[in-house]
XYZ file of C-alpha atoms in Angstrom:
452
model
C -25.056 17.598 46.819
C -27.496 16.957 43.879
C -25.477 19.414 42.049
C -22.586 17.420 42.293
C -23.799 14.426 40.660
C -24.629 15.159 37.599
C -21.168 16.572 37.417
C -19.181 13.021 38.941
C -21.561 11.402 36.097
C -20.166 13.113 33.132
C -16.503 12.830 34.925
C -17.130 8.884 35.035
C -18.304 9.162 31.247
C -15.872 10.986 30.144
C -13.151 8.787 31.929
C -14.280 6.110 29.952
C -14.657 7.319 26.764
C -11.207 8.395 27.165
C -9.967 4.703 28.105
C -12.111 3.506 24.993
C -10.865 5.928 22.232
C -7.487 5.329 24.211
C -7.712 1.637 23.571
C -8.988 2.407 19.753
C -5.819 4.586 19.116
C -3.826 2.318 20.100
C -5.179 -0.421 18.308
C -4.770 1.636 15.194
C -1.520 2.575 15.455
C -0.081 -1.213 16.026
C 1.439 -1.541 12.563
C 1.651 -5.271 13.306
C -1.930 -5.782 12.871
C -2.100 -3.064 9.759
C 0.287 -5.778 8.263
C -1.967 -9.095 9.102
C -4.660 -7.144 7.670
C -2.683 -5.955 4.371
C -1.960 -10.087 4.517
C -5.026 -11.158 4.780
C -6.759 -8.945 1.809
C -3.807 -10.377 -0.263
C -4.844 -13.472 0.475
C -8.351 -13.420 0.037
C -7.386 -11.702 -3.535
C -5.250 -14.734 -4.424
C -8.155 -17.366 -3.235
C -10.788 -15.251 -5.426
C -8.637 -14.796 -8.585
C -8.527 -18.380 -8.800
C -11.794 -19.533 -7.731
C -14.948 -20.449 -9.782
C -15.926 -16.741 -9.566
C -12.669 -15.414 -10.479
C -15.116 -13.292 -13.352
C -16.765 -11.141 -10.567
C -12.913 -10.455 -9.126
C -11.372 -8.986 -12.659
C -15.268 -7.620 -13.337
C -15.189 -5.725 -10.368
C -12.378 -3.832 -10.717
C -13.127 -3.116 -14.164
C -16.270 -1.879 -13.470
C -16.278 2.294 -14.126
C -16.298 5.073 -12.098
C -16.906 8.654 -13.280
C -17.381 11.927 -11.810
C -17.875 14.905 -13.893
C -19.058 18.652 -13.292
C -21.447 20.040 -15.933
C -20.043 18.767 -19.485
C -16.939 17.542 -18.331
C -16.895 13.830 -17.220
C -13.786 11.627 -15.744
C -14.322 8.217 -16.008
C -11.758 5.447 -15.121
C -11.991 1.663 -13.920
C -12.089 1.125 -9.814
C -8.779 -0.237 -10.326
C -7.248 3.369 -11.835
C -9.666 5.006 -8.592
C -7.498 2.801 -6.174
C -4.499 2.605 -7.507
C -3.316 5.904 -8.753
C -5.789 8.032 -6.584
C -6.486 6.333 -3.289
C -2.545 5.014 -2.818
C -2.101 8.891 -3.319
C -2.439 9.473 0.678
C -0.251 6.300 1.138
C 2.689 7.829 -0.585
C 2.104 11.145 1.076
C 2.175 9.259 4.465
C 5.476 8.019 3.314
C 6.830 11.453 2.122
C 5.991 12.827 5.403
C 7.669 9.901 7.335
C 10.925 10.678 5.135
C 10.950 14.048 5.430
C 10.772 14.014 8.944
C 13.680 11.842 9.262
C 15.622 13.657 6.707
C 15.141 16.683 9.393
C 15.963 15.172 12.199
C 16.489 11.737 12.194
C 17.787 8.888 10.156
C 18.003 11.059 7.134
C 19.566 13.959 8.434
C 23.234 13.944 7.159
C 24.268 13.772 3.646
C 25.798 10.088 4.372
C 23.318 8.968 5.857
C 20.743 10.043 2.791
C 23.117 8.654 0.544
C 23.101 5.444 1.617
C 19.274 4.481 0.912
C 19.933 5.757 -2.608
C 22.887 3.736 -3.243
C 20.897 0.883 -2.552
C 18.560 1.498 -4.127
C 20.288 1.715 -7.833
C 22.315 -1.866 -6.639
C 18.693 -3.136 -6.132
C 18.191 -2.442 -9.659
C 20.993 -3.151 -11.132
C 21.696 -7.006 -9.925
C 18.481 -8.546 -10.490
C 18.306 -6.755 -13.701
C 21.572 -8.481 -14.996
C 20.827 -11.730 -13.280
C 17.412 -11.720 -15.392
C 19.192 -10.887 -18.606
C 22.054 -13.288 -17.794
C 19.178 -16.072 -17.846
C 17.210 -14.942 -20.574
C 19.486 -14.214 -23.379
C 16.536 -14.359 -25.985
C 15.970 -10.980 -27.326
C 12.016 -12.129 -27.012
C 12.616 -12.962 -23.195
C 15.156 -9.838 -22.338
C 12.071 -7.690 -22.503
C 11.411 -8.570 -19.369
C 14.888 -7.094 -17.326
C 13.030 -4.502 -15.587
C 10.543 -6.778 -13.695
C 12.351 -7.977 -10.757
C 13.395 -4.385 -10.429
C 10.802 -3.049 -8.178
C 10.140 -3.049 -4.448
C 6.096 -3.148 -3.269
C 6.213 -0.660 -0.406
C 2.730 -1.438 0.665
C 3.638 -5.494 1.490
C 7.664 -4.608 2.447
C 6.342 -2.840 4.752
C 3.518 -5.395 5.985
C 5.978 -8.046 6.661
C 8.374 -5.866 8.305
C 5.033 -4.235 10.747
C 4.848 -8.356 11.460
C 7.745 -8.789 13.215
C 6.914 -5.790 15.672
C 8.133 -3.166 17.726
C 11.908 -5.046 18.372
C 12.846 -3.754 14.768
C 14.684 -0.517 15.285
C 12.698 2.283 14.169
C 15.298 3.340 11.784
C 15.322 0.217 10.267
C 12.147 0.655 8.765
C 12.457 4.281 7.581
C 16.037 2.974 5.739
C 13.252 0.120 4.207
C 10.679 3.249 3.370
C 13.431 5.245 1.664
C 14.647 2.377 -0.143
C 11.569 1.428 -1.303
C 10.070 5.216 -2.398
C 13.153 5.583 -4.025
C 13.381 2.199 -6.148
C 9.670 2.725 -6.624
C 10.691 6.403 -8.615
C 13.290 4.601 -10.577
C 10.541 1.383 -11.467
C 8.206 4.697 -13.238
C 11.546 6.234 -15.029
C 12.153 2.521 -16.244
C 8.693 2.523 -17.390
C 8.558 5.875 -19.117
C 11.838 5.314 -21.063
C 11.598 1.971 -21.661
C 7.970 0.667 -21.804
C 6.028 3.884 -23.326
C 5.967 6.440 -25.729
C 7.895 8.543 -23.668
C 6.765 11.281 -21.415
C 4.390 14.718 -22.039
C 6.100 17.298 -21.010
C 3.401 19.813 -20.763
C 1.985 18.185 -17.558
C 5.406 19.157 -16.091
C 4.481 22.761 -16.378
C 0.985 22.288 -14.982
C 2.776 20.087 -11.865
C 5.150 23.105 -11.765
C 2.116 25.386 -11.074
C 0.719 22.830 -7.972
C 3.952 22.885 -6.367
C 4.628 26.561 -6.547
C 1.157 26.991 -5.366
C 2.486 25.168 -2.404
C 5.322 27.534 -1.264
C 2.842 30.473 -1.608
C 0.819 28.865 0.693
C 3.347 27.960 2.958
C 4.896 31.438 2.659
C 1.450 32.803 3.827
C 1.448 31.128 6.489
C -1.749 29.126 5.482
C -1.494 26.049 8.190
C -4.908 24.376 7.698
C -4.047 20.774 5.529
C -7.282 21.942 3.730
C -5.808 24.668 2.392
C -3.254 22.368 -0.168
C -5.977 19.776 -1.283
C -6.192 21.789 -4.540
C -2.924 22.289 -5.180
C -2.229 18.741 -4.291
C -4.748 18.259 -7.351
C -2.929 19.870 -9.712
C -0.113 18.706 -9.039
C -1.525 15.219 -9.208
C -2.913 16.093 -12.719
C 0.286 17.077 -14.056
C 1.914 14.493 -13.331
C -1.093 12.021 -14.741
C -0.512 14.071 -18.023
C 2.596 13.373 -18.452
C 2.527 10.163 -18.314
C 4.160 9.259 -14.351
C 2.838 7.742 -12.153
C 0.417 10.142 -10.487
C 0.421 8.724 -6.882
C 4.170 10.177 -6.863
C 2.334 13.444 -6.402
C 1.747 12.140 -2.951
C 5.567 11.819 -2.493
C 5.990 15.024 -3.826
C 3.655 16.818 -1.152
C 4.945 14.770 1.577
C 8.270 16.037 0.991
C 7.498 19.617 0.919
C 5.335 19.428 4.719
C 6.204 21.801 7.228
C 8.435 19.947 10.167
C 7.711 23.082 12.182
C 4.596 24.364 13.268
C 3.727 28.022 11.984
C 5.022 30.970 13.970
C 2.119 32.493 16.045
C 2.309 35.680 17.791
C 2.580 33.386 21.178
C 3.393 30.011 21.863
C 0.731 27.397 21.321
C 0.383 26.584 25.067
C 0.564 30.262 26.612
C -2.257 30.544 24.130
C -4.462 27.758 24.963
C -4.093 29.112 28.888
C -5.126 32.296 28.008
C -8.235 31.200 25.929
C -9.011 29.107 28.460
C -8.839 31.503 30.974
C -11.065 34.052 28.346
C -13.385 31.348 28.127
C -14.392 31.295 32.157
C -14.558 35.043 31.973
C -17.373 34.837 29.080
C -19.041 31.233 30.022
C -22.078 32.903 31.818
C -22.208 35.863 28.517
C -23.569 35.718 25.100
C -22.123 32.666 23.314
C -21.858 34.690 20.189
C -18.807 36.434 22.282
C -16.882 32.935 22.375
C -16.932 32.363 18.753
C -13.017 34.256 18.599
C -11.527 32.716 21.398
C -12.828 29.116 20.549
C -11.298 30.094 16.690
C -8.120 30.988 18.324
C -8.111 27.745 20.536
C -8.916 25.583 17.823
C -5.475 27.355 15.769
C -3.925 26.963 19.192
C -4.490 23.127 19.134
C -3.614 22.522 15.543
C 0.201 24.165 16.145
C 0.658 21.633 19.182
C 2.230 19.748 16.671
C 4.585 20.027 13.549
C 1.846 19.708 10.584
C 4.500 16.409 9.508
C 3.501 14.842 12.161
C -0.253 16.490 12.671
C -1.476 15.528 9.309
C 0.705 11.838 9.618
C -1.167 10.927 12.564
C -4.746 11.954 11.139
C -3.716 9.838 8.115
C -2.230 6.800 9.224
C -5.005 4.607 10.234
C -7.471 4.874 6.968
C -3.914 4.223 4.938
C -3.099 1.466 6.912
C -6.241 -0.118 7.512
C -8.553 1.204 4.511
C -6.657 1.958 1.753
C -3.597 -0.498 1.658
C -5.847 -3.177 2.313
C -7.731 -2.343 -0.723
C -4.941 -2.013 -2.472
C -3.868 -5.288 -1.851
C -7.165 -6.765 -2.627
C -7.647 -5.076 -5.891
C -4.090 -5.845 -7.483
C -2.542 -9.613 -5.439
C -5.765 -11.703 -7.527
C -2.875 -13.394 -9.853
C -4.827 -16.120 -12.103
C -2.387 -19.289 -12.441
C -4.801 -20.761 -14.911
C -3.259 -20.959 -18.241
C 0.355 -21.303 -17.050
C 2.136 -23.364 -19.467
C 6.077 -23.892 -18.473
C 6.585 -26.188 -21.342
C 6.370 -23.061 -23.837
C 9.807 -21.851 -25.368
C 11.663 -20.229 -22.495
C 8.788 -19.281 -19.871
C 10.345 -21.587 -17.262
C 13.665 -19.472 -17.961
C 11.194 -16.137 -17.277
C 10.182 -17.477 -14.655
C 12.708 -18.716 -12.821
C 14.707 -15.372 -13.838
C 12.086 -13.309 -12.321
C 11.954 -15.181 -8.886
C 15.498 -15.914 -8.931
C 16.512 -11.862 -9.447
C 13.886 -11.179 -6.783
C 15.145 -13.674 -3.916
C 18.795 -13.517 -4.564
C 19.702 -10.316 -6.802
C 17.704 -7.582 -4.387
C 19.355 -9.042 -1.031
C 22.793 -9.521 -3.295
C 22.087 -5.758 -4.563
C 21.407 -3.996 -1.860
C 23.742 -5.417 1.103
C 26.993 -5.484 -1.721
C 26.716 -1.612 -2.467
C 25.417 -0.914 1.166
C 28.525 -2.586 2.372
C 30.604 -0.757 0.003
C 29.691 2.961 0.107
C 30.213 2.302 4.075
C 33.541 1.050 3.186
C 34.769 3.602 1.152
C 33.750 5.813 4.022
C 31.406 7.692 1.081
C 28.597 7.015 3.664
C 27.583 5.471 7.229
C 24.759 3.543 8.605
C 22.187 4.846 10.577
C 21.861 4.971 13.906
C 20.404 1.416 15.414
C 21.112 -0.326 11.918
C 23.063 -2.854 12.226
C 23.775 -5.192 9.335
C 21.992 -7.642 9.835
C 19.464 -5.058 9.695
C 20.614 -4.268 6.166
C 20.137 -7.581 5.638
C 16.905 -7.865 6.365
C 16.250 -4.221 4.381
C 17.814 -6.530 1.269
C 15.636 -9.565 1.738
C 12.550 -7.587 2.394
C 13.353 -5.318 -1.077
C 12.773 -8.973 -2.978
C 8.884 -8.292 -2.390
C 8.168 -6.705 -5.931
C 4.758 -7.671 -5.955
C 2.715 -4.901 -7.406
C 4.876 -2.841 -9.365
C 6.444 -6.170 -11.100
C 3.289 -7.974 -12.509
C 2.402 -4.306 -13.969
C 5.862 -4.151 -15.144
C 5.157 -7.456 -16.631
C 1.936 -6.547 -18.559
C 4.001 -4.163 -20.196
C 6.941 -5.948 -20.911
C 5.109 -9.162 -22.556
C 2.242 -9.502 -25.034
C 2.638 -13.062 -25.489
C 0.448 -14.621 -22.396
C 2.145 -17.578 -22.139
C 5.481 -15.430 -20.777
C 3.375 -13.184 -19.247
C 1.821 -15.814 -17.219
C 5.336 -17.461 -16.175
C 6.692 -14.081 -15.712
C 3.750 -13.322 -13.179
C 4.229 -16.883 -11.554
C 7.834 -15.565 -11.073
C 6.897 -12.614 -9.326
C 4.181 -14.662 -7.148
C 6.611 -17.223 -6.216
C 9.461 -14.569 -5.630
C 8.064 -12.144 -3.647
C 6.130 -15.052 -1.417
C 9.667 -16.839 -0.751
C 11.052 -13.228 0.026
C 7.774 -12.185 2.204
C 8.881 -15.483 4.194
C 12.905 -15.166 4.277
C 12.184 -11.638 5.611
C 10.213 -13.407 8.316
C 12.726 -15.936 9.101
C 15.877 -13.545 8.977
C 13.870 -10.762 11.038
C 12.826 -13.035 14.027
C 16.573 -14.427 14.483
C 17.307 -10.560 13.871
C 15.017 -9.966 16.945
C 16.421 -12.999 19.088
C 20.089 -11.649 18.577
C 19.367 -7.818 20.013
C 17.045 -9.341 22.748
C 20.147 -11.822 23.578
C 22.328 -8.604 23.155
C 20.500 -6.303 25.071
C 20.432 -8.744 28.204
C 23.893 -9.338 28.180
C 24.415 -5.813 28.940
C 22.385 -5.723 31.478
């Protein structure tokens, strides 16, 4: 008897540390509150930038950060640290998340993959031309390319605020969308607002992602393992010029949606281990050391690594490092906006215009006719008002459109408007999306009970 209950005393503990993490995990994995929290940062940034200590805000994120190993020393601003490393592990979230699809889900059939993409360039394309048809100034046209771009990290947050009633699919059409207008906002910048690209990081890049395939060709499954190639590949890229958080994509792409082939199937081997395990409890713990090795490989193969290392990842992205994002790059100062300058209302009003009209207009016109043409088909559970939505939602260019911005205008009294464009824009989209997505929900629900 006083054997016994020691061992109903652990059982109770354990029980209940299993309800708590239970209740933690599910907390973090409730992408509605990911995307109060991404709100919330964005807010506070706002509030800050344009506060009396708006000085500490832009001095923060100014202030440097090296590291450096003997002689050699890297040394970049906290914002280059968060945006271009950090956001890194966002987009390889999002690779992940696509490639899985494209395997088996809403991806999976050339029409289906099409579709995204075909969006994606009308996207472009109409707010782009609605910009330019409102700024015919040669000065003014600089800025086309701003309303061009879709923030993944706040599209996303509004659309994790309307719940689980949005079709699963929905979202990764919104994901694909987004990645792939996001690749098409760093051409844009490349050929149009640089130098042009170095083509020697290419080769380097070349060298990560062939490091990769060896890898996976050896059967290396540990995520460990690719953290250096994932480097490199991330260096290349920052060589030449791109956007080196794509490397993320890149990697994300190129997961495993299959676990490794082991000589026996993970749960026959986790039986026998355990049953190895009994056998040796009472011997010399030294003699456990291989089986609890093979266990621990056992346990990793459970799952695909697409979804292993997806899971592991998705609550510091979603509650550490989008957050921070948002923080570090939604402080927009409105001091010093002057409208009454030559042509900054007509930046302005381009920018927001392009970004609440053109992207819905854009998208849902060459959605609606690639499905027409029968060149591609809608995924399953999106409907079109769900398109709809994935159109209103793409008019969130927050991010990617002010830094579009720096680099399209020198003058600050157009770069000012154009930001107040993009502010204004992607706040009346962020709220449409809201709007469109809870009658969006209401319709199904109404849908789904007449059927029953």
């Amino acid at each position: 008897m006083h054997q016994q209950r020691p061992g109903r005393r652990v059982s109770r503990a354990q029980l209940l540390t299993k309800f708590a993490f239970a209740k933690v995990e599910r907390f973090f994995h409730i992408e509605a509150v990911s995307g109060i929290v991404l709100l919330i940062a964005a807010l506070i940034a706002l509030i800050w930038a344009n506060s009396p200590f708006a000085e500490s805000y832009h001095h923060l994120w100014h202030t440097p950060l090296s590291i450096g190993l003997g002689q050699s020393l890297f040394s970049e601003s906290l914002h280059f640290w968060i945006n271009d490393v950090l956001m890194t592990l966002f987009f390889l979230v999002v690779g992940m998340e696509i490639r899985r699809e494209i395997h088996e889900g809403a991806l999976s059939s050339l029409k289906q993959a099409a579709l995204p993409f075909a969006a994606a360039l009308g996207g472009v394309a109409i707010p782009a031309l609605i910009y330019l048809a409102l700024n015919t100034d040669p000065a003014r046209q600089q800025g086309w390319a701003i309303p061009t771009a879709t923030d993944i990290a706040f599209a996303v947050g509004v659309l994790a605020l309307l719940g689980r009633s949005i079709p699963s699919n929905v979202r990764i059409f919104l994901l694909a969308l987004a990645v792939i207008d996001d690749i098409i906002a760093v051409l844009i910048i490349a050929l149009f607002y640089s130098g042009g690209l170095d083509y020697s990081g290419f080769a380097l890049a070349g060298i990560g992602i062939a490091s990769v395939i060896l890898l996976q060709r050896m059967g290396i499954g540990s995520a460990y393992a690719y953290v250096l190639p994932g480097a490199i590949i991330w260096i290349g890229l920052f060589i030449t010029g791109a956007h080196p958080s794509l490397a993320g994509v890149v990697l994300g792409l190129m997961t495993p949606v299959l676990s490794s082939r082991v000589r026996r199937r993970p749960l026959a081997l986790v039986s026998r281990v355990h049953r190895q395990l009994l056998k040796e409890a009472s011997s010399d713990h030294l003699q456990m050391a291989q089986p609890l090795r093979r266990l621990r490989i056992a346990q990793r193969e459970l799952l695909p690594p697409v979804t292993r290392i997806q899971m592991a990842l998705h609550p510091w992205v979603a509650f550490g490092i989008m957050p921070l994002f948002a923080l570090a790059n939604a402080g927009v100062s409105l001091q010093g906006v002057n409208l009454h300058q030559d042509g900054a209302q007509w930046v302005m009003f381009g920018v927001a215009i392009a970004l609440i009209f053109g992207k819905p207009i854009g998208v849902i016109s060459v959605s609606w006719l690639m499905v027409r043409l029968g060149w591609c088909r809608l995924p399953a559970g999106v409907t079109w008002s769900g398109v709809c939505l994935i159109g209103v939602l793409a008019g969130i260019g927050f991010t990617m459109s002010i830094f579009v911005s720096m680099l399209a205008f020198q003058d600050d009294g157009l770069l000012s408007a154009a930001k107040l464009g993009v502010l204004s824009g992607s706040l009346v989209a962020a709220v449409l999306g809201l709007l469109i997505g809870g009658f969006y929900i209401q319709s199904h629900r109404r849908i789904s009970s007449d059927i029953d």
